[in-house]
Each structure stands twice: as C-alpha cells, then as structure tokens.
GROMACS .gro file of C-alpha atoms in nm:
model
   73
    1HIS     CA    1   2.989   3.492  -1.300
    2SER     CA    2   3.177   3.597  -1.668
    3PHE     CA    3   3.426   3.546  -1.841
    4ASP     CA    4   3.582   3.733  -2.109
    5PRO     CA    5   3.983   3.781  -2.160
    6MET     CA    6   3.946   4.073  -2.411
    7VAL     CA    7   3.729   4.319  -2.184
    8ASP     CA    8   3.878   4.558  -1.978
    9LYS     CA    9   3.693   4.555  -1.590
   10ASP     CA   10   3.806   4.914  -1.580
   11HIS     CA   11   3.593   5.005  -1.906
   12PHE     CA   12   3.305   4.818  -1.862
   13PRO     CA   13   3.124   4.968  -1.649
   14VAL     CA   14   2.876   4.733  -1.393
   15THR     CA   15   2.569   4.857  -1.233
   16ASP     CA   16   2.396   4.508  -1.208
   17PRO     CA   17   2.540   4.399  -0.813
   18HIS     CA   18   2.479   4.047  -0.925
   19PHE     CA   19   2.726   4.028  -1.242
   20VAL     CA   20   3.051   3.977  -1.161
   21LEU     CA   21   3.357   3.974  -1.436
   22GLU     CA   22   3.592   3.692  -1.349
   23LYS     CA   23   3.978   3.743  -1.414
   24LYS     CA   24   4.004   3.364  -1.458
   25ILE     CA   25   3.784   3.137  -1.646
   26GLU     CA   26   3.827   2.854  -1.304
   27SER     CA   27   3.648   3.132  -1.126
   28ALA     CA   28   3.343   3.234  -1.368
   29VAL     CA   29   3.278   2.826  -1.422
   30LYS     CA   30   3.359   2.652  -1.097
   31ASP     CA   31   3.011   2.721  -0.902
   32ALA     CA   32   2.812   2.728  -1.223
   33ASP     CA   33   2.512   2.512  -1.318
   34VAL     CA   34   2.515   2.609  -1.727
   35ILE     CA   35   2.784   2.724  -1.862
   36LEU     CA   36   2.738   2.957  -2.211
   37ILE     CA   37   3.014   2.970  -2.453
   38LEU     CA   38   2.995   3.249  -2.636
   39VAL     CA   39   3.290   3.370  -2.759
   40GLU     CA   40   3.631   3.167  -2.978
   41TRP     CA   41   3.902   3.314  -2.790
   42PRO     CA   42   4.165   3.028  -2.712
   43GLN     CA   43   4.153   3.061  -2.333
   44VAL     CA   44   3.798   2.952  -2.350
   45ILE     CA   45   3.843   2.674  -2.608
   46ASN     CA   46   4.130   2.508  -2.507
   47PHE     CA   47   4.033   2.570  -2.106
   48ASP     CA   48   3.987   2.137  -1.959
   49PHE     CA   49   3.602   2.166  -1.834
   50SER     CA   50   3.642   1.857  -1.708
   51LYS     CA   51   3.832   2.006  -1.443
   52THR     CA   52   3.478   2.149  -1.294
   53LYS     CA   53   3.191   1.897  -1.397
   54ALA     CA   54   3.412   1.625  -1.232
   55GLN     CA   55   3.356   1.845  -0.866
   56LYS     CA   56   2.961   1.899  -0.976
   57LYS     CA   57   2.701   1.842  -1.268
   58GLN     CA   58   2.725   2.080  -1.545
   59TRP     CA   59   2.568   2.156  -1.856
   60ILE     CA   60   2.744   2.355  -2.144
   61ILE     CA   61   2.636   2.507  -2.464
   62ASP     CA   62   2.820   2.590  -2.688
   63VAL     CA   63   2.692   2.823  -2.916
   64ARG     CA   64   2.972   2.845  -3.149
   65ASN     CA   65   2.971   2.449  -3.173
   66GLN     CA   66   3.345   2.459  -3.104
   67LEU     CA   67   3.419   2.227  -2.854
   68SER     CA   68   3.501   1.864  -2.869
   69PRO     CA   69   3.274   1.601  -2.680
   70GLN     CA   70   3.609   1.503  -2.481
   71GLN     CA   71   3.660   1.863  -2.404
   72VAL     CA   72   3.297   1.858  -2.176
   73ARG     CA   73   3.281   1.537  -2.035
   0.00000   0.00000   0.00000
C-alpha cells in the first residue's frame, strides 16, 4: 500500500493488482511491517506513527532523516 497526498489517483494508471494507492496515511501504514518514508509532505512528517506501532511491530525507514525518534517510537 502506498500514500502520497499529491498524487491524483485518476491520473496515475496502475496495472499491478497488488499495488494500492491509499487516500489516507492511516490506511497505508496500519498493516505494514515496514514503512518507507520517501517524501517530505507535511501529512507524512506530522503523522503520529506511534499509533500504528502500538498495534504491531513495525520498522520505519526514513530516507530523508526528517522524523524525530519520538515520532517513531
């Protein structure tokens, strides 16, 4: 599952049936084992990942080094 608030789903043709572009970040990360953060959008940076990590063990890889350790604990 993927989340990008700047992508218009109608203009993003997806041919892979396993790829899902979610409208909300919560839906994209709730069942994830690994979360890759590749964008700098405020919706991603300001999201409280501790809510989903409380429900299951998750690995968060922040390739832009923009999250504080408190956000991902």
